[in-house]
Backbone as numpy.savetxt, mean C-alpha at the origin, in Angstrom:
# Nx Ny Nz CAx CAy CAz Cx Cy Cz
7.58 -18.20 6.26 7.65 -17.50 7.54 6.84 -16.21 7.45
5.70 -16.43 8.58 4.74 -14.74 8.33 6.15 -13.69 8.64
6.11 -12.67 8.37 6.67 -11.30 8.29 5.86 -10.43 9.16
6.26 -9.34 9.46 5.35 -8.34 10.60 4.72 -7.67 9.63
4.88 -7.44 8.43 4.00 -6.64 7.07 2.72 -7.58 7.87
2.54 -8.45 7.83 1.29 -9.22 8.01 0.73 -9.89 9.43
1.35 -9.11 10.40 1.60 -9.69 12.19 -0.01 -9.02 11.99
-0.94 -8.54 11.93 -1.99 -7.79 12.48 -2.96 -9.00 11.21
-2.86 -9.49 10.68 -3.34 -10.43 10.04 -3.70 -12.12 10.34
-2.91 -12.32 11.24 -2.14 -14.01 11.51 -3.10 -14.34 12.54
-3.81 -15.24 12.78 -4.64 -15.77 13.81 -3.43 -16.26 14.83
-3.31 -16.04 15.90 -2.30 -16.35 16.64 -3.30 -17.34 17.32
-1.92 -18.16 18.26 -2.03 -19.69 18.77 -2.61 -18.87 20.39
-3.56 -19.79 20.86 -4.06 -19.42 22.20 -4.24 -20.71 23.10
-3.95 -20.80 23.84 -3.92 -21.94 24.90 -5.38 -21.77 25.69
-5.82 -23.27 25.55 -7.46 -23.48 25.87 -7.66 -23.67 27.47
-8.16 -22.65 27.73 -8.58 -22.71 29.63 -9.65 -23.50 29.68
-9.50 -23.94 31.04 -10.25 -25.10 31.21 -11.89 -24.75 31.37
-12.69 -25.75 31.10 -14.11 -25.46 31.25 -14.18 -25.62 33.09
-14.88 -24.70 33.56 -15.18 -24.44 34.89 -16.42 -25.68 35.56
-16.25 -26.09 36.29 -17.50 -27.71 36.50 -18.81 -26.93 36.45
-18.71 -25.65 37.01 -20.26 -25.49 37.74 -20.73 -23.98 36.88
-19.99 -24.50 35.43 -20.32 -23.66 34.43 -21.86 -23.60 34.64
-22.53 -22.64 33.57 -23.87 -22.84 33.42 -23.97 -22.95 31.89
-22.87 -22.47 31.41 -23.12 -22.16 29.83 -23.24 -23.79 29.30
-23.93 -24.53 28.24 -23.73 -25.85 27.73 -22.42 -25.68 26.91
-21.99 -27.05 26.66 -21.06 -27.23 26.12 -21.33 -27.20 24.64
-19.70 -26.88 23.94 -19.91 -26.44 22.61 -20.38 -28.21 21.77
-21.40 -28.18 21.18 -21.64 -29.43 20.70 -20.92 -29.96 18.95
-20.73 -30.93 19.09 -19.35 -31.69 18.64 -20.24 -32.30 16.94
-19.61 -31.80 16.08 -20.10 -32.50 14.80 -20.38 -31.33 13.62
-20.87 -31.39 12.73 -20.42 -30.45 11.53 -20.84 -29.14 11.67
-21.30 -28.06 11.04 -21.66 -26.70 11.68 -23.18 -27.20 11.19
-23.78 -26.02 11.80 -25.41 -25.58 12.14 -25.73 -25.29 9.91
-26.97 -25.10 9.80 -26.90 -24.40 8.36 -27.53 -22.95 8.74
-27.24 -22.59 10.23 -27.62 -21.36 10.85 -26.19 -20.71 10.65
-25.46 -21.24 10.78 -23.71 -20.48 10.67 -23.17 -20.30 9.77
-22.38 -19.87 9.80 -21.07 -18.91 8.52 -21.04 -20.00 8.03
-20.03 -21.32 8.27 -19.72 -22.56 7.74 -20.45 -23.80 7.17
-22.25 -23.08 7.27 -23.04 -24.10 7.11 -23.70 -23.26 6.31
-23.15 -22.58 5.01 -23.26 -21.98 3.93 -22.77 -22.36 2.88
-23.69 -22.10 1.32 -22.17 -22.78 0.60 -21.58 -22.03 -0.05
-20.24 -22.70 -0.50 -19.21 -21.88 -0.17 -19.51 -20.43 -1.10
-20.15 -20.31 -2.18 -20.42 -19.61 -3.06 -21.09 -18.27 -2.04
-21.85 -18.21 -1.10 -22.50 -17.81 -0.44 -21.41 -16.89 0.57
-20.73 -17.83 1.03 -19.50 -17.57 2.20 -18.58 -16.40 1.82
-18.14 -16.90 0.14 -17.22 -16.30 -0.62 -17.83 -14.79 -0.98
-19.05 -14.46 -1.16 -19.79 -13.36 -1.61 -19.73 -12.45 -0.34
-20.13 -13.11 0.79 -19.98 -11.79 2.45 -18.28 -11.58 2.61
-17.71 -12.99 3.04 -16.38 -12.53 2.58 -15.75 -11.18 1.61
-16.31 -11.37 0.45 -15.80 -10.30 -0.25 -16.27 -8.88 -0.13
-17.64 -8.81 0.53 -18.65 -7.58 0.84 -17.94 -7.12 1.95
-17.17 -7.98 3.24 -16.66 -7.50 4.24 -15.10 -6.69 3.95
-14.49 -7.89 3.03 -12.83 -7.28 2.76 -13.19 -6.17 1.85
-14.05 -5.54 1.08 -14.23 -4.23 0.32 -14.39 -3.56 1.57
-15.05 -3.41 2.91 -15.51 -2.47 3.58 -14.06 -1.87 4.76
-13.27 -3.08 4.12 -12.16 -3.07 5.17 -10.99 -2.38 4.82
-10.81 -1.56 5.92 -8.92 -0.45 5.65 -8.04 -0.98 6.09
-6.68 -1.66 5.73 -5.89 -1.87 6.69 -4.44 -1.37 6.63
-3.97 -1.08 8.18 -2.64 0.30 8.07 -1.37 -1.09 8.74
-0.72 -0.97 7.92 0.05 -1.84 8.24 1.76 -1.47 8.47
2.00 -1.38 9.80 3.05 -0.57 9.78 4.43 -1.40 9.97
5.09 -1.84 9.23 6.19 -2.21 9.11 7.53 -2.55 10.37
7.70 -1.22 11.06 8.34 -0.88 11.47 7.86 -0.98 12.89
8.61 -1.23 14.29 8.18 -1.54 15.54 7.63 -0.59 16.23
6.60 -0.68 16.96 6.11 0.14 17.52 6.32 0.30 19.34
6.18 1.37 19.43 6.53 1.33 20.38 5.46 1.53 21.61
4.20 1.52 21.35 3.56 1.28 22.09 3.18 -0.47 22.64
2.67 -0.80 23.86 2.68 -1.86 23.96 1.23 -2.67 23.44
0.39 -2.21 23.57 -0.90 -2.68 22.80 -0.79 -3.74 21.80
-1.17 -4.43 22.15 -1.65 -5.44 20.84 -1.80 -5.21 19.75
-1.54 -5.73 18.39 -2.03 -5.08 17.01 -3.41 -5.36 16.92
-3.93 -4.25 16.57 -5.65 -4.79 16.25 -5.34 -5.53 14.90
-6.68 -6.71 15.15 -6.88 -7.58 13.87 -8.22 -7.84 13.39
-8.69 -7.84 12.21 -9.41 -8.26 11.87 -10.37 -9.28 12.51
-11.29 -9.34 13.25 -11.87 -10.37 14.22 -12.59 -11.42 13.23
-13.07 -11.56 11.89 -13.47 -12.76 11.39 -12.22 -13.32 11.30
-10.97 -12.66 11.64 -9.88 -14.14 11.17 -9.81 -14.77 12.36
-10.59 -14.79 13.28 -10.42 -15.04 14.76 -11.20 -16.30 15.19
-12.36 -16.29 13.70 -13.96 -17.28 14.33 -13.08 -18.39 14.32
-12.28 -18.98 13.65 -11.96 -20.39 13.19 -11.06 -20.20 12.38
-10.43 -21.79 12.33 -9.39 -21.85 11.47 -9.85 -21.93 10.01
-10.75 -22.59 9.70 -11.56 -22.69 8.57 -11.85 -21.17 7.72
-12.64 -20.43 9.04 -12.81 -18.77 8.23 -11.29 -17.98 7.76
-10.64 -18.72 9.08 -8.83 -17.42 8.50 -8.63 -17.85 7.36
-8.72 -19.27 6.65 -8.07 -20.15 5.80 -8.78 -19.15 4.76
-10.63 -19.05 4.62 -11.10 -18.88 3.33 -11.12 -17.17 3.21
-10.72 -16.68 4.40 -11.13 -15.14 4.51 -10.40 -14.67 4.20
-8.90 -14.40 4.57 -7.26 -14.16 4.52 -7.22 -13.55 2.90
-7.11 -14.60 2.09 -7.39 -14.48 0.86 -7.90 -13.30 0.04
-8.93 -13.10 0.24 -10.12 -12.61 -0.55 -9.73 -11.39 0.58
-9.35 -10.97 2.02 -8.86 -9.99 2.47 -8.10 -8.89 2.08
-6.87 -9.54 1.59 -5.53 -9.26 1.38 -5.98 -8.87 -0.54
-6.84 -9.37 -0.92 -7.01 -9.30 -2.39 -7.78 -8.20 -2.39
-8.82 -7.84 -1.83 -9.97 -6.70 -1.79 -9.42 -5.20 -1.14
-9.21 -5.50 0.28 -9.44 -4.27 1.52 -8.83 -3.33 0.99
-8.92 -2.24 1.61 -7.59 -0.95 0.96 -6.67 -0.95 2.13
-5.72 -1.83 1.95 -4.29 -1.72 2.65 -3.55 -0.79 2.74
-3.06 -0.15 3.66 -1.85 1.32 3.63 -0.45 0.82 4.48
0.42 1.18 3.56 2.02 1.07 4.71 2.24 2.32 4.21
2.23 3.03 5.78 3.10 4.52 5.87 4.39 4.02 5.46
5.14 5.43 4.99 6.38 5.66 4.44 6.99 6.97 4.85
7.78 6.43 5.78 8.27 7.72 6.30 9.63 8.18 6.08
10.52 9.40 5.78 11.39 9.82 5.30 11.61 9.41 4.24
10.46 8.80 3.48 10.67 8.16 1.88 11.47 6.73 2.04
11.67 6.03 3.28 12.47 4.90 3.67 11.55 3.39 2.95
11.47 3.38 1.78 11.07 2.01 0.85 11.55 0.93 1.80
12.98 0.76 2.03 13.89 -0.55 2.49 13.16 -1.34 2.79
12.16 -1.13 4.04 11.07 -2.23 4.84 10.17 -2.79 3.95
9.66 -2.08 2.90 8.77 -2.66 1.93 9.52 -3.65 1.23
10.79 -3.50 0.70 11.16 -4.30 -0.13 11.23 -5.51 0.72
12.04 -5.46 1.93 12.35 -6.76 2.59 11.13 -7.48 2.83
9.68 -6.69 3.62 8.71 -7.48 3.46 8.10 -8.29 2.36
7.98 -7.54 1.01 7.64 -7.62 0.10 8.50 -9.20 -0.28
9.75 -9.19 -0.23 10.60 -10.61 -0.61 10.18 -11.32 0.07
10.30 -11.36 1.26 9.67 -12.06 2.19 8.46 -13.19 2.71
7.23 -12.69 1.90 6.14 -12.55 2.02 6.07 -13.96 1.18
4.96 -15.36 1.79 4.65 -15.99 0.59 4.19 -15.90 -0.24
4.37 -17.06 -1.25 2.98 -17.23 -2.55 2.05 -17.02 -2.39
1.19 -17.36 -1.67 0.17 -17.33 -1.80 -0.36 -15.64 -1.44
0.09 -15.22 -0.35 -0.08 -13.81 0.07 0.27 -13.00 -1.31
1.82 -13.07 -1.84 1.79 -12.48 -2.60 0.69 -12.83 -3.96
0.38 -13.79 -4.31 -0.52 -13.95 -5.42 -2.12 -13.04 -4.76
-2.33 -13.09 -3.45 -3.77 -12.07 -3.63 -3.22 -11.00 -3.28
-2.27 -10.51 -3.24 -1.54 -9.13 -3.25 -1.53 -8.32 -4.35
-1.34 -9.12 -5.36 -1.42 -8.92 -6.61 -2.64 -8.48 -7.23
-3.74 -9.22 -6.99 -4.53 -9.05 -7.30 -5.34 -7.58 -6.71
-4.70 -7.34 -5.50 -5.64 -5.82 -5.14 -5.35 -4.78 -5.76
-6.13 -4.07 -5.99 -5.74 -2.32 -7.08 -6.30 -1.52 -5.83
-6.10 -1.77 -4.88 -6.26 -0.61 -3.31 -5.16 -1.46 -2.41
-3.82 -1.24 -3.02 -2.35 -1.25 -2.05 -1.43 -0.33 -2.12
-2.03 0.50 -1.10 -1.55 2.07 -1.12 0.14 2.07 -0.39
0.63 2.49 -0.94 1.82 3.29 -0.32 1.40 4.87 0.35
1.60 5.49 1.22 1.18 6.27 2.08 2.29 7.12 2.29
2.84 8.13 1.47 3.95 9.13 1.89 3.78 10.30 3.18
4.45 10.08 4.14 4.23 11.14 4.99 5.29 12.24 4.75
5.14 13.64 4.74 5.88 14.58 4.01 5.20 15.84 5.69
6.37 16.27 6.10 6.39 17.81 7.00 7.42 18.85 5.94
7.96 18.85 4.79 9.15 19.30 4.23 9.07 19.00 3.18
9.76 20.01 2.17 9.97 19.98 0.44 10.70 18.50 1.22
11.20 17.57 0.16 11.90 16.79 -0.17 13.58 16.97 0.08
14.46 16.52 0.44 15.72 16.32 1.04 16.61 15.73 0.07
17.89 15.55 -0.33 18.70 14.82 -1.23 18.05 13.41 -0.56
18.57 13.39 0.57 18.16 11.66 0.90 17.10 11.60 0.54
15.70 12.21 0.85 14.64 11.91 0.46 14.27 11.50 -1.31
14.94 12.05 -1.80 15.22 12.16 -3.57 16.21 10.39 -3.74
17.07 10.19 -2.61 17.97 8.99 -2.83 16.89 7.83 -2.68
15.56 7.93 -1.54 15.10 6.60 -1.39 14.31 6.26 -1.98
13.77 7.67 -3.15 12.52 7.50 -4.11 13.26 7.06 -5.27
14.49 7.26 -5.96 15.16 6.87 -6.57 15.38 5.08 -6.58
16.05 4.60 -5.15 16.32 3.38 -5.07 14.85 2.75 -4.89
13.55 3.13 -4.76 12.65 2.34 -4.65 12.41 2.35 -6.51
11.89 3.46 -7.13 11.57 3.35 -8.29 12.72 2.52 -9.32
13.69 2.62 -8.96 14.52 1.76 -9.60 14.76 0.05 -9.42
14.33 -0.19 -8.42 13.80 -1.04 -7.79 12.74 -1.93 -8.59
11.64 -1.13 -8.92 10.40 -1.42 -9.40 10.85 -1.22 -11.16
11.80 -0.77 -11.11 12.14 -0.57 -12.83 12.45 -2.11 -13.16
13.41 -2.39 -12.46 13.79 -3.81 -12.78 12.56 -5.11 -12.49
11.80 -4.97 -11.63 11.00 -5.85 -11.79 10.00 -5.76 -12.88
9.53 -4.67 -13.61 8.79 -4.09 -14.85 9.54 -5.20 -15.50
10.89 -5.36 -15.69 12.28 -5.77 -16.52 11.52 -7.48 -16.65
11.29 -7.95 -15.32 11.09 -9.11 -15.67 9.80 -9.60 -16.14
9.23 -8.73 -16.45 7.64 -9.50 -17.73 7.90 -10.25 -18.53
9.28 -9.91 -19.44 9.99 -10.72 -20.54 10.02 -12.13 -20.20
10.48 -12.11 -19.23 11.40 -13.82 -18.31 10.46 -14.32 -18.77
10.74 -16.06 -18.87 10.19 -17.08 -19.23 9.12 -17.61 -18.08
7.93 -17.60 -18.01 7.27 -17.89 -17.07 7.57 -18.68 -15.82
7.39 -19.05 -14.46 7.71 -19.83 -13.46 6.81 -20.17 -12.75
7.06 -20.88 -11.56 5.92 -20.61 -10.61 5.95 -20.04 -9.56
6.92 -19.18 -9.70 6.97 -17.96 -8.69 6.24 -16.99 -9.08
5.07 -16.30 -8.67 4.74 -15.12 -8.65 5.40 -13.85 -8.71
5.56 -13.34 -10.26 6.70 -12.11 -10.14 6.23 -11.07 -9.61
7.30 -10.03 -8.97 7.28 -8.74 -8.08 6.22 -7.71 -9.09
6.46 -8.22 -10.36 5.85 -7.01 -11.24 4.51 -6.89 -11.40
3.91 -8.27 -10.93 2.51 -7.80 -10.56 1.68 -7.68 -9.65
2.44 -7.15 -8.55 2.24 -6.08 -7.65 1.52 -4.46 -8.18
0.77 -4.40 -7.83 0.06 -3.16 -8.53 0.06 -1.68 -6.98
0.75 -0.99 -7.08 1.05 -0.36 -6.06 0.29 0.94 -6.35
-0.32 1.89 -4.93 -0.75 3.11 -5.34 -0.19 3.73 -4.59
-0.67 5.04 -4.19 0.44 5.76 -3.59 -0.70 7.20 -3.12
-0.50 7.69 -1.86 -1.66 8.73 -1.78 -0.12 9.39 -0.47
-0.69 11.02 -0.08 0.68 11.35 1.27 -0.56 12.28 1.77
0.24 11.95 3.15 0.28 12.52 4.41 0.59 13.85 4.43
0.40 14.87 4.73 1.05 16.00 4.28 1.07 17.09 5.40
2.19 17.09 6.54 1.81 17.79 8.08 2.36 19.14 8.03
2.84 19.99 7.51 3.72 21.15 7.04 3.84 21.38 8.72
5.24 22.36 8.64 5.38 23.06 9.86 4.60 24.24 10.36
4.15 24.73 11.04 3.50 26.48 10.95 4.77 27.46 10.40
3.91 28.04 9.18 4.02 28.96 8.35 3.30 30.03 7.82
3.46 31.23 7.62 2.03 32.56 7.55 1.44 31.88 6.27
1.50 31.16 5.41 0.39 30.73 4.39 -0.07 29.56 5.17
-1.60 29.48 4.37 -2.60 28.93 4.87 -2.10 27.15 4.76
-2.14 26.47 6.05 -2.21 24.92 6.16 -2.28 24.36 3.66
-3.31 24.44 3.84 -3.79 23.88 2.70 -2.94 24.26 1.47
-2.64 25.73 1.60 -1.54 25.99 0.39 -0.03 25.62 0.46
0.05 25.52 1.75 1.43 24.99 2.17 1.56 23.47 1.72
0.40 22.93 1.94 -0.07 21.44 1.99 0.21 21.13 -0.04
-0.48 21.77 -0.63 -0.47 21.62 -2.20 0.94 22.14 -3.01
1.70 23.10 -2.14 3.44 23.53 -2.35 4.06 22.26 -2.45
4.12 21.71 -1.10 4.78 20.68 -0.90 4.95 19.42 -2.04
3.36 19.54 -1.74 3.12 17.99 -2.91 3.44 17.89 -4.38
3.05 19.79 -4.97 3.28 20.06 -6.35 5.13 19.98 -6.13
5.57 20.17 -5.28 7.83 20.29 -5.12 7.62 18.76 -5.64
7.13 17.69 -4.68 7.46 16.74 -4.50 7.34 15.58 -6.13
6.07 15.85 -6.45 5.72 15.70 -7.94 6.96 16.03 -9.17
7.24 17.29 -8.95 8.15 18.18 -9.86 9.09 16.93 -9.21
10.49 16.75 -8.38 11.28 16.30 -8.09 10.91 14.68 -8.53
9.90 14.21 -8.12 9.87 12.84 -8.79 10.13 12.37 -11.25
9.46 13.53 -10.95 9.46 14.33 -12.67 11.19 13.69 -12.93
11.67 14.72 -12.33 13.43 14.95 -12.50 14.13 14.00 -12.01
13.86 13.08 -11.52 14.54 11.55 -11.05 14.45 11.02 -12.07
15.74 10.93 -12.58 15.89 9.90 -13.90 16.05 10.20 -15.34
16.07 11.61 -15.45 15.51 12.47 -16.55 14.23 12.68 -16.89
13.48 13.42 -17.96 12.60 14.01 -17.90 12.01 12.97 -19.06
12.99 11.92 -19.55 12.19 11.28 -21.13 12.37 9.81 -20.41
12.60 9.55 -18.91 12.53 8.36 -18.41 11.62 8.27 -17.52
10.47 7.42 -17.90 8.89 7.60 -17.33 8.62 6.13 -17.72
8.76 5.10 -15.80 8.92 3.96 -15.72 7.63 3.81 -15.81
6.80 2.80 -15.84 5.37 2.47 -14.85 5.49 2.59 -13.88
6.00 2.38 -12.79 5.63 2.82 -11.57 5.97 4.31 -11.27
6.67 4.91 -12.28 6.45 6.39 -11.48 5.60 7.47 -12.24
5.31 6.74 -13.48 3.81 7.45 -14.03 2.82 7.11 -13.29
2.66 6.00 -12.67 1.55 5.55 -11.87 1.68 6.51 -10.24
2.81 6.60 -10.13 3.10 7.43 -8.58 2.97 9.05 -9.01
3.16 9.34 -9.86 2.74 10.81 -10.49 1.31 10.79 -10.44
0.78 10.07 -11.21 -0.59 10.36 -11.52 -1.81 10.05 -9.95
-1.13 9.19 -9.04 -1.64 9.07 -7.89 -1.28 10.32 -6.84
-0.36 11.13 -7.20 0.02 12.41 -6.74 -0.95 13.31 -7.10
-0.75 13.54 -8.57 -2.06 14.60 -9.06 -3.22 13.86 -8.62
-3.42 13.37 -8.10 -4.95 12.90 -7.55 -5.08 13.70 -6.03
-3.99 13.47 -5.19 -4.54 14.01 -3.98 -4.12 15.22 -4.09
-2.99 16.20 -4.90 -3.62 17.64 -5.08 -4.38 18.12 -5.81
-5.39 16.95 -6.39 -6.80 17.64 -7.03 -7.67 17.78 -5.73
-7.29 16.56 -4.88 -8.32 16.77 -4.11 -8.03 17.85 -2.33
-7.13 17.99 -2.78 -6.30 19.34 -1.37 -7.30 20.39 -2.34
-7.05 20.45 -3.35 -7.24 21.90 -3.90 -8.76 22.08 -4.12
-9.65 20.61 -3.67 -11.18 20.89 -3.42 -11.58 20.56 -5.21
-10.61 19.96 -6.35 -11.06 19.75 -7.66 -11.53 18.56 -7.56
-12.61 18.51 -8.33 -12.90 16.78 -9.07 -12.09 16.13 -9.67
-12.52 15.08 -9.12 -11.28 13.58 -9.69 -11.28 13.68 -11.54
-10.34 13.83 -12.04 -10.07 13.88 -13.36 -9.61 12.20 -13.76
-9.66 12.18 -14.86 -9.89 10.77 -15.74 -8.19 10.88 -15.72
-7.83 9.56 -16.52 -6.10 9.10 -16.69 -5.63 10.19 -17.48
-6.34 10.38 -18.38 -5.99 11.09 -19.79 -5.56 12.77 -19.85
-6.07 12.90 -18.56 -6.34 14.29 -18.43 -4.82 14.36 -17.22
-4.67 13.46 -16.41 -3.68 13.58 -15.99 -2.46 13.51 -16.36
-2.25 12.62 -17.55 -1.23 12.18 -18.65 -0.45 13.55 -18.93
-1.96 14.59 -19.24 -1.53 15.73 -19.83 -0.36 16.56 -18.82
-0.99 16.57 -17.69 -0.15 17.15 -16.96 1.09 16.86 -16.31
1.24 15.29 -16.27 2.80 14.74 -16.39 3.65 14.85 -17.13
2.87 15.17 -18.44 3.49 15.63 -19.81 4.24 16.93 -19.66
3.47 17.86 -18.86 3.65 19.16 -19.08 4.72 19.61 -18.05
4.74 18.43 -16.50 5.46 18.87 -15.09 6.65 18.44 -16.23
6.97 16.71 -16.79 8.06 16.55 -17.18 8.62 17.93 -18.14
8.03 18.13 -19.13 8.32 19.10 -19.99 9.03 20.73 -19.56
9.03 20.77 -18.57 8.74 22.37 -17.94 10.20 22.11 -16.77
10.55 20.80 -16.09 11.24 20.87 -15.05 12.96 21.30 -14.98
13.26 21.12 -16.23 14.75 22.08 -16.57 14.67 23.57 -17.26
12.82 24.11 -17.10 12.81 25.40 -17.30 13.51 26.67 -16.29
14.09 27.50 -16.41 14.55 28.55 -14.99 13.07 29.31 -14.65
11.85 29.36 -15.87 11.08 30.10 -15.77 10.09 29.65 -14.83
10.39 28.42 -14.25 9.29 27.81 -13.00 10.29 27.30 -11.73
11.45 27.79 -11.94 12.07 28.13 -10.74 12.32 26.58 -9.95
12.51 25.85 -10.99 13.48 24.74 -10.88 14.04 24.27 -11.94
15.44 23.34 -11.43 16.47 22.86 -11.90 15.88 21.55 -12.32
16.08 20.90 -13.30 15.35 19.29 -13.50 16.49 18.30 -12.60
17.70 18.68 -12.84 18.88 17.59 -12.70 18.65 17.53 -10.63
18.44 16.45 -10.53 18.46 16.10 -9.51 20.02 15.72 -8.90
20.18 15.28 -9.85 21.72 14.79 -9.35 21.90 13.35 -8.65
20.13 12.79 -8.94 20.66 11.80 -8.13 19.84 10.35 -9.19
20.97 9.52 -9.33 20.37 8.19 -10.64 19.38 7.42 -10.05
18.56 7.32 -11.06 17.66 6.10 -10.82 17.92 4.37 -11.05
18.03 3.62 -10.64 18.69 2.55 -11.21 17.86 1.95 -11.19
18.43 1.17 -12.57 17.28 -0.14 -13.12 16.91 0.53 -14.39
17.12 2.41 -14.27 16.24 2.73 -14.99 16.63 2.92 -16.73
């Protein structure tokens, strides 16, 4: 069953209006494609623009109902034919840089989509290293907000858990490769947008640090740290730094976050599970 994670994806069913008698246009002619067309390529050929198009492609995929009435925009090559959705979809969902906003830190919708979702989707899901998670943040972080980063990372602790398991043919959750970049709208305040903007994100970092203790550092939340220090390198106008260099400084947020001398507490107070 498609899921709405993927409603802006799905070639929907359209009912065929009739040809008009005193058309002028000729009729569509009946038999294999042209070797002028997409489909009268081979496939090696097909598969190469395909993949040149899903690299060029962003897609924001919002979970949650909207309330405007508009149509979801879609991708229009999934539109030429059933043939192109079949070979395009794929290599789409595997390439593009996908985003699901996350708002009040509310994971829940991801997970349910995420279960949801078939094999096959999930197997080129897997395969993309541009499937952003998208934090939107107006505010330091909230207990609840601390509760849903908790139940998501714990979440993802346990599927880490199942690498061990004996192979299947289910596609496990754990290789899902997730990134993570935020939104960052502060309220008006006498410091400048941008420093308010890098406060926030450096709180938010620190507090992810302290979820779980300071010597419990899952993969996915070294990976959500280090995708953090990426966009306040780039608020703060720095060059993109290598893994190694960021390591250092996860090293140092964990190390420092039950200090009084940086004017936080590590203990969150709130468990990570799974973890």
């Amino acid at each position: 069953m498609a899921t709405a994670m993927f409603q802006k994806l799905r070639l929907t069913k359209q009912t065929s209006q009739p040809t008009r008698k005193d058309s002028i246009l000729p009729s569509s002619p009946v038999g294999p494609p042209s070797a002028a067309s997409l489909l009268g390529l081979p496939p090696e050929l097909r598969n190469a623009i395909y993949e040149g198009l899903a690299r060029d492609t962003a897609l924001t995929l919002a979970l949650k109902p909207r309330r405007s009435k508009r149509p979801h925009p879609i991708c229009g090559l999934l539109l030429a034919s059933k043939q192109i959705y079949g070979e395009f979809r794929p290599l789409l969902l595997a390439s593009a840089r996908i985003s699901i906003p996350i708002a009040d830190f509310d994971f829940g919708t991801v997970i349910r989509a995420v279960e949801a979702i078939s094999q096959d989707d999930l197997r080129a899901l897997a395969a993309n290293r541009r499937f952003y998670l998208t934090l939107f943040m107006a505010h330091a972080p909230k207990q609840t907000d601390l509760e849903g980063l908790a139940a998501w990372l714990g979440y993802r602790a346990e599927a880490e858990q199942d690498k061990d398991a004996p192979p299947t043919d289910q596609v496990p959750l754990h290789t899902l490769r997730f990134r993570y970049d935020a939104k960052i709208d502060p309220a008006r305040s006498m410091v400048s947008r941008r420093n308010m903007r890098v406060a926030l994100l450096t709180a938010l970092i620190r507090k992810i640090a302290a979820l779980g203790g300071h010597k419990n550092h899952t993969v996915e939340k070294r990976r959500m740290m280090r995708d953090l220090y990426r966009c306040k390198d780039e608020l703060m106008g720095v060059e993109r730094r290598a893994d190694g260099e960021l390591e250092k400084d996860i090293a140092l947020t964990a190390s420092t976050i039950d200090s009084p001398f940086f004017g936080f507490q590590g203990s969150s107070g709130v468990p990570v599970g799974g973890y």
